[in-house]
Every structure is written in C-alpha cells, then in structure tokens.
Amino acid sequence: MLARFGPVLTAMGTPFGVDGEIDEEGVVNLARWLVANGSDGLVVTGSTGESGTLSDAERRQLWHLVRQAVDCPVLAGATTNDTAHSLRLIKDAEEVGADGILAVTPYYNRPPQAGLIRHFGAIAQATALPVMLYDIPARTGRRIEIPTFLSLLEEHSNIVAIKDASGDVARLGKLAGLIEGRAQVYCGDDSLLMPFLSLGAVGVVSVASHWAGLGFQALVDAAVGGNLERAIRLNRILVPSYEFESSERYPNPIPTKAMMAHLGVCAGYTRSPLIDPPEELIADARKLYDELRDNLADEGVGLINE
C-alpha cells in the first residue's frame, strides 16, 4: 500500500533566533533543505517543533511559511489538550493551506478512552482535512487503545493514519491487520522503523531524517522491496543517529538543533526550558555526520543531494 503522505515525513524542528523569536529565513531554509534531502512531507509544530512554547499566532506563522516554501504534504500539529482550543487552531491550519492535521493525544489531563473518542471525534468533524492521530504515551500519559482507534475509524472517514510512538511492537502486529485498507500506520520512533515496516507500517515520522532523510528513503525502499539484507545493513548504519537524536542529557530536539547548526542550515537556538546545544554536542554532531556520510556511501547512498 502506498503511503498516503509519502514514506518519510520529518517532524520539523522550529528555527529560532538568538532572541528566541521565530527565524523566518531559517524556517524556509530548513523546510527546503528537508524536502531536497529525502523528506516526502513535513510535520510542523509537533513536539520536535517545540509546540509547547509556541503561541497560536506563531503556529499559524510557521504553517504559512512552510506551506509557501515547499511543494509537499504539510501536516499541522494543530491540537492541544484542550478540545475547544484545538478546533480554533485547526481553522487556522485550514486557512493557511495545510494538507492535514496531526492530532496528539491530550496530555497532562489524561482523559479516559471515552474522552479520547469525544476529543478526536470533534477534531475530525471540525475539518475536511485528513487527520493523523499521534499516540505517544511517554509524553501524554495516555495511550490510544486499539478499540478506541477502531471506533474512531468507524465514525470518521477523514481519520486516515496514526503515528505510533507507543513503542509497542506486538500491538502494532495486531493493529495493522485490523485497520488494513482503512488507515495507515506511521512509525513514530526511528529506532523501531525496521520492525514496524515488517508488521505493516507504511513509513516513518522521523527526527533523524533532518540529516539522514536519504538514508531513511533507502531503508524503506529496501524493506518494502524485499531486500532484507540491505535494509538490515542500512538500519545498522542509522543506529548511531537514533542514539544521537535524544538522550536524558540532551533530549529531542536539542541534538537536531546541534546538527542543523553544524550543517549551517539554521541556527541551533531553542526556547526555554530547553537549552541551546553546547559545543560538545555540536562536535558530536559533526563526527556523527561524517561517519554517516562515509558509511552510507559504501551502500551507494548519498547523505545529501548535491
């Protein structure tokens, strides 16, 4: 089954200036860089985009900038843990031309499954855009259970996908069979892409695709094409990127900002309570990038389009 939004989506970071304001030139540069180097689509103002520190006006600004900069699917992270607030943001996303909505599980207030059905149902009813649900219990404290997702699919034809960052590979094996032909699963954890593809996922919403998008494309192509040995080799090459993209010391998206600063695509500034990447992390990014470039070259894969 062809991936509705393409197999490699990037959860795009948000470029800020030293003053903490949105760097509009950096946003455009980053969006174009990603599309030129392996991203089939972009997810804007998700958790990697530091959505928790963005105002509604800034979200709209980012969706508009990215929509104008690139010709690919742009999914707007347009929901919060407040249903009414989410509906207002969705209207903004529609007005600036977003191609879809990424709808995250309400965080902190931890609603029951019946509350999730009501919340996501209201979102689906409020828009004609396709909706991708985002299941990430490590950040939200609540998972989208399989019966909940199935119930939503029965009632809302524009819920077309789920970004699964639950880490539960066994559940995916069951879920993919139950939703085949009705919705698609995107892996929400780079390190689990291989097992997810083998169990029916169509692609990935990635962080490391900021710098390894063409590597992810090659991995998906090999896995889907049945070349398991090549897919395994490519995955091994990408493992250091999985380890780099987030850690207890430097959680996502700080390492991404370090890598983008190293590549000169945009500045590495974040918003508090995150920290700007220190020089040691930028040095780690430089080393990782050089090793990744050389190892992918051995597989006939360029790291960037030149």
JSON list of C-alpha atoms in Angstrom, two decimals, residues 94-209:
[
{"chain": "A", "resi": 94, "resn": "GLU", "atom": "CA", "xyz": [-7.03, 25.19, 7.07]},
{"chain": "A", "resi": 95, "resn": "GLU", "atom": "CA", "xyz": [-6.85, 28.88, 6.24]},
{"chain": "A", "resi": 96, "resn": "VAL", "atom": "CA", "xyz": [-3.11, 28.82, 5.54]},
{"chain": "A", "resi": 97, "resn": "GLY", "atom": "CA", "xyz": [-3.31, 25.73, 3.35]},
{"chain": "A", "resi": 98, "resn": "ALA", "atom": "CA", "xyz": [-2.18, 22.80, 5.50]},
{"chain": "A", "resi": 99, "resn": "ASP", "atom": "CA", "xyz": [-2.66, 19.41, 3.86]},
{"chain": "A", "resi": 100, "resn": "GLY", "atom": "CA", "xyz": [-3.51, 17.52, 7.02]},
{"chain": "A", "resi": 101, "resn": "ILE", "atom": "CA", "xyz": [-3.75, 17.62, 10.80]},
{"chain": "A", "resi": 102, "resn": "LEU", "atom": "CA", "xyz": [-1.55, 15.82, 13.30]},
{"chain": "A", "resi": 103, "resn": "ALA", "atom": "CA", "xyz": [-3.74, 15.34, 16.37]},
{"chain": "A", "resi": 104, "resn": "VAL", "atom": "CA", "xyz": [-1.86, 14.42, 19.53]},
{"chain": "A", "resi": 105, "resn": "THR", "atom": "CA", "xyz": [-3.40, 12.58, 22.46]},
{"chain": "A", "resi": 106, "resn": "PRO", "atom": "CA", "xyz": [-4.41, 15.16, 25.10]},
{"chain": "A", "resi": 107, "resn": "TYR", "atom": "CA", "xyz": [-1.53, 15.45, 27.51]},
{"chain": "A", "resi": 108, "resn": "TYR", "atom": "CA", "xyz": [-1.39, 16.04, 31.26]},
{"chain": "A", "resi": 109, "resn": "ASN", "atom": "CA", "xyz": [-5.17, 15.77, 31.86]},
{"chain": "A", "resi": 110, "resn": "ARG", "atom": "CA", "xyz": [-5.06, 12.06, 30.84]},
{"chain": "A", "resi": 111, "resn": "PRO", "atom": "CA", "xyz": [-8.68, 11.56, 29.69]},
{"chain": "A", "resi": 112, "resn": "PRO", "atom": "CA", "xyz": [-10.29, 8.10, 29.64]},
{"chain": "A", "resi": 113, "resn": "GLN", "atom": "CA", "xyz": [-10.75, 6.32, 26.32]},
{"chain": "A", "resi": 114, "resn": "ALA", "atom": "CA", "xyz": [-14.29, 7.71, 26.05]},
{"chain": "A", "resi": 115, "resn": "GLY", "atom": "CA", "xyz": [-12.78, 11.18, 26.36]},
{"chain": "A", "resi": 116, "resn": "LEU", "atom": "CA", "xyz": [-10.32, 10.41, 23.58]},
{"chain": "A", "resi": 117, "resn": "ILE", "atom": "CA", "xyz": [-13.19, 9.34, 21.34]},
{"chain": "A", "resi": 118, "resn": "ARG", "atom": "CA", "xyz": [-15.01, 12.58, 22.05]},
{"chain": "A", "resi": 119, "resn": "HIS", "atom": "CA", "xyz": [-11.87, 14.72, 21.59]},
{"chain": "A", "resi": 120, "resn": "PHE", "atom": "CA", "xyz": [-10.64, 13.14, 18.36]},
{"chain": "A", "resi": 121, "resn": "GLY", "atom": "CA", "xyz": [-14.18, 12.84, 17.05]},
{"chain": "A", "resi": 122, "resn": "ALA", "atom": "CA", "xyz": [-14.72, 16.57, 17.49]},
{"chain": "A", "resi": 123, "resn": "ILE", "atom": "CA", "xyz": [-11.46, 17.26, 15.67]},
{"chain": "A", "resi": 124, "resn": "ALA", "atom": "CA", "xyz": [-12.39, 15.02, 12.73]},
{"chain": "A", "resi": 125, "resn": "GLN", "atom": "CA", "xyz": [-15.84, 16.58, 12.48]},
{"chain": "A", "resi": 126, "resn": "ALA", "atom": "CA", "xyz": [-14.38, 20.09, 12.50]},
{"chain": "A", "resi": 127, "resn": "THR", "atom": "CA", "xyz": [-12.33, 19.66, 9.33]},
{"chain": "A", "resi": 128, "resn": "ALA", "atom": "CA", "xyz": [-12.40, 18.10, 5.89]},
{"chain": "A", "resi": 129, "resn": "LEU", "atom": "CA", "xyz": [-8.63, 17.65, 6.05]},
{"chain": "A", "resi": 130, "resn": "PRO", "atom": "CA", "xyz": [-7.17, 14.19, 6.61]},
{"chain": "A", "resi": 131, "resn": "VAL", "atom": "CA", "xyz": [-6.22, 13.57, 10.23]},
{"chain": "A", "resi": 132, "resn": "MET", "atom": "CA", "xyz": [-3.29, 11.58, 11.57]},
{"chain": "A", "resi": 133, "resn": "LEU", "atom": "CA", "xyz": [-3.63, 10.68, 15.25]},
{"chain": "A", "resi": 134, "resn": "TYR", "atom": "CA", "xyz": [-0.46, 10.79, 17.35]},
{"chain": "A", "resi": 135, "resn": "ASP", "atom": "CA", "xyz": [-0.07, 8.14, 20.03]},
{"chain": "A", "resi": 136, "resn": "ILE", "atom": "CA", "xyz": [2.88, 8.99, 22.28]},
{"chain": "A", "resi": 137, "resn": "PRO", "atom": "CA", "xyz": [2.11, 7.85, 25.84]},
{"chain": "A", "resi": 138, "resn": "ALA", "atom": "CA", "xyz": [5.59, 8.74, 27.14]},
{"chain": "A", "resi": 139, "resn": "ARG", "atom": "CA", "xyz": [4.73, 12.42, 26.64]},
{"chain": "A", "resi": 140, "resn": "THR", "atom": "CA", "xyz": [0.98, 12.35, 27.23]},
{"chain": "A", "resi": 141, "resn": "GLY", "atom": "CA", "xyz": [0.44, 9.78, 29.97]},
{"chain": "A", "resi": 142, "resn": "ARG", "atom": "CA", "xyz": [-2.34, 8.12, 27.99]},
{"chain": "A", "resi": 143, "resn": "ARG", "atom": "CA", "xyz": [-2.30, 5.74, 25.03]},
{"chain": "A", "resi": 144, "resn": "ILE", "atom": "CA", "xyz": [-4.85, 5.31, 22.26]},
{"chain": "A", "resi": 145, "resn": "GLU", "atom": "CA", "xyz": [-6.16, 1.79, 22.75]},
{"chain": "A", "resi": 146, "resn": "ILE", "atom": "CA", "xyz": [-6.96, -0.34, 19.72]},
{"chain": "A", "resi": 147, "resn": "PRO", "atom": "CA", "xyz": [-10.76, -0.40, 20.32]},
{"chain": "A", "resi": 148, "resn": "THR", "atom": "CA", "xyz": [-10.69, 3.39, 20.61]},
{"chain": "A", "resi": 149, "resn": "PHE", "atom": "CA", "xyz": [-8.92, 3.77, 17.28]},
{"chain": "A", "resi": 150, "resn": "LEU", "atom": "CA", "xyz": [-11.25, 1.30, 15.60]},
{"chain": "A", "resi": 151, "resn": "SER", "atom": "CA", "xyz": [-14.29, 3.14, 16.93]},
{"chain": "A", "resi": 152, "resn": "LEU", "atom": "CA", "xyz": [-12.95, 6.43, 15.55]},
{"chain": "A", "resi": 153, "resn": "LEU", "atom": "CA", "xyz": [-12.31, 4.87, 12.15]},
{"chain": "A", "resi": 154, "resn": "GLU", "atom": "CA", "xyz": [-15.88, 3.62, 12.00]},
{"chain": "A", "resi": 155, "resn": "GLU", "atom": "CA", "xyz": [-17.28, 7.10, 12.57]},
{"chain": "A", "resi": 156, "resn": "HIS", "atom": "CA", "xyz": [-14.82, 9.40, 10.79]},
{"chain": "A", "resi": 157, "resn": "SER", "atom": "CA", "xyz": [-13.58, 8.69, 7.28]},
{"chain": "A", "resi": 158, "resn": "ASN", "atom": "CA", "xyz": [-11.02, 11.51, 7.40]},
{"chain": "A", "resi": 159, "resn": "ILE", "atom": "CA", "xyz": [-9.03, 9.84, 10.20]},
{"chain": "A", "resi": 160, "resn": "VAL", "atom": "CA", "xyz": [-6.59, 8.19, 7.83]},
{"chain": "A", "resi": 161, "resn": "ALA", "atom": "CA", "xyz": [-3.44, 7.39, 9.81]},
{"chain": "A", "resi": 162, "resn": "ILE", "atom": "CA", "xyz": [-1.82, 7.04, 13.19]},
{"chain": "A", "resi": 163, "resn": "LYS", "atom": "CA", "xyz": [1.71, 8.00, 14.20]},
{"chain": "A", "resi": 164, "resn": "ASP", "atom": "CA", "xyz": [2.55, 5.24, 16.65]},
{"chain": "A", "resi": 165, "resn": "ALA", "atom": "CA", "xyz": [5.22, 6.23, 19.16]},
{"chain": "A", "resi": 166, "resn": "SER", "atom": "CA", "xyz": [3.99, 3.82, 21.81]},
{"chain": "A", "resi": 167, "resn": "GLY", "atom": "CA", "xyz": [6.99, 1.54, 21.43]},
{"chain": "A", "resi": 168, "resn": "ASP", "atom": "CA", "xyz": [4.66, -1.46, 21.49]},
{"chain": "A", "resi": 169, "resn": "VAL", "atom": "CA", "xyz": [5.69, -3.58, 18.51]},
{"chain": "A", "resi": 170, "resn": "ALA", "atom": "CA", "xyz": [3.43, -6.50, 19.49]},
{"chain": "A", "resi": 171, "resn": "ARG", "atom": "CA", "xyz": [0.38, -4.24, 19.48]},
{"chain": "A", "resi": 172, "resn": "LEU", "atom": "CA", "xyz": [1.25, -2.98, 16.01]},
{"chain": "A", "resi": 173, "resn": "GLY", "atom": "CA", "xyz": [1.12, -6.53, 14.65]},
{"chain": "A", "resi": 174, "resn": "LYS", "atom": "CA", "xyz": [-2.50, -6.75, 15.78]},
{"chain": "A", "resi": 175, "resn": "LEU", "atom": "CA", "xyz": [-3.48, -3.19, 14.87]},
{"chain": "A", "resi": 176, "resn": "ALA", "atom": "CA", "xyz": [-2.13, -3.27, 11.31]},
{"chain": "A", "resi": 177, "resn": "GLY", "atom": "CA", "xyz": [-4.24, -6.30, 10.47]},
{"chain": "A", "resi": 178, "resn": "LEU", "atom": "CA", "xyz": [-7.39, -4.75, 11.89]},
{"chain": "A", "resi": 179, "resn": "ILE", "atom": "CA", "xyz": [-7.12, -1.45, 10.01]},
{"chain": "A", "resi": 180, "resn": "GLU", "atom": "CA", "xyz": [-5.75, -2.65, 6.68]},
{"chain": "A", "resi": 181, "resn": "GLY", "atom": "CA", "xyz": [-7.35, -0.71, 3.84]},
{"chain": "A", "resi": 182, "resn": "ARG", "atom": "CA", "xyz": [-8.92, 1.83, 6.19]},
{"chain": "A", "resi": 183, "resn": "ALA", "atom": "CA", "xyz": [-5.97, 3.66, 7.74]},
{"chain": "A", "resi": 184, "resn": "GLN", "atom": "CA", "xyz": [-2.20, 3.59, 7.77]},
{"chain": "A", "resi": 185, "resn": "VAL", "atom": "CA", "xyz": [0.41, 3.33, 10.50]},
{"chain": "A", "resi": 186, "resn": "TYR", "atom": "CA", "xyz": [3.48, 5.55, 10.55]},
{"chain": "A", "resi": 187, "resn": "CYS", "atom": "CA", "xyz": [6.30, 4.63, 12.89]},
{"chain": "A", "resi": 188, "resn": "GLY", "atom": "CA", "xyz": [6.87, 7.41, 15.40]},
{"chain": "A", "resi": 189, "resn": "ASP", "atom": "CA", "xyz": [10.16, 6.08, 16.76]},
{"chain": "A", "resi": 190, "resn": "ASP", "atom": "CA", "xyz": [13.12, 5.97, 14.36]},
{"chain": "A", "resi": 191, "resn": "SER", "atom": "CA", "xyz": [14.76, 3.09, 16.19]},
{"chain": "A", "resi": 192, "resn": "LEU", "atom": "CA", "xyz": [11.71, 0.85, 15.62]},
{"chain": "A", "resi": 193, "resn": "LEU", "atom": "CA", "xyz": [11.28, 1.53, 11.93]},
{"chain": "A", "resi": 194, "resn": "MET", "atom": "CA", "xyz": [12.55, -1.89, 10.81]},
{"chain": "A", "resi": 195, "resn": "PRO", "atom": "CA", "xyz": [10.13, -3.98, 12.91]},
{"chain": "A", "resi": 196, "resn": "PHE", "atom": "CA", "xyz": [7.30, -1.55, 12.18]},
{"chain": "A", "resi": 197, "resn": "LEU", "atom": "CA", "xyz": [7.78, -1.90, 8.43]},
{"chain": "A", "resi": 198, "resn": "SER", "atom": "CA", "xyz": [7.84, -5.67, 8.75]},
{"chain": "A", "resi": 199, "resn": "LEU", "atom": "CA", "xyz": [4.47, -5.58, 10.55]},
{"chain": "A", "resi": 200, "resn": "GLY", "atom": "CA", "xyz": [2.63, -3.28, 8.19]},
{"chain": "A", "resi": 201, "resn": "ALA", "atom": "CA", "xyz": [3.66, 0.33, 8.81]},
{"chain": "A", "resi": 202, "resn": "VAL", "atom": "CA", "xyz": [3.93, 2.37, 5.60]},
{"chain": "A", "resi": 203, "resn": "GLY", "atom": "CA", "xyz": [6.60, 4.81, 6.70]},
{"chain": "A", "resi": 204, "resn": "VAL", "atom": "CA", "xyz": [8.04, 6.96, 9.45]},
{"chain": "A", "resi": 205, "resn": "VAL", "atom": "CA", "xyz": [7.57, 10.37, 11.02]},
{"chain": "A", "resi": 206, "resn": "SER", "atom": "CA", "xyz": [11.22, 10.89, 11.79]},
{"chain": "A", "resi": 207, "resn": "VAL", "atom": "CA", "xyz": [13.56, 13.14, 13.71]},
{"chain": "A", "resi": 208, "resn": "ALA", "atom": "CA", "xyz": [16.86, 11.86, 12.33]},
{"chain": "A", "resi": 209, "resn": "SER", "atom": "CA", "xyz": [15.59, 12.47, 8.79]}
]
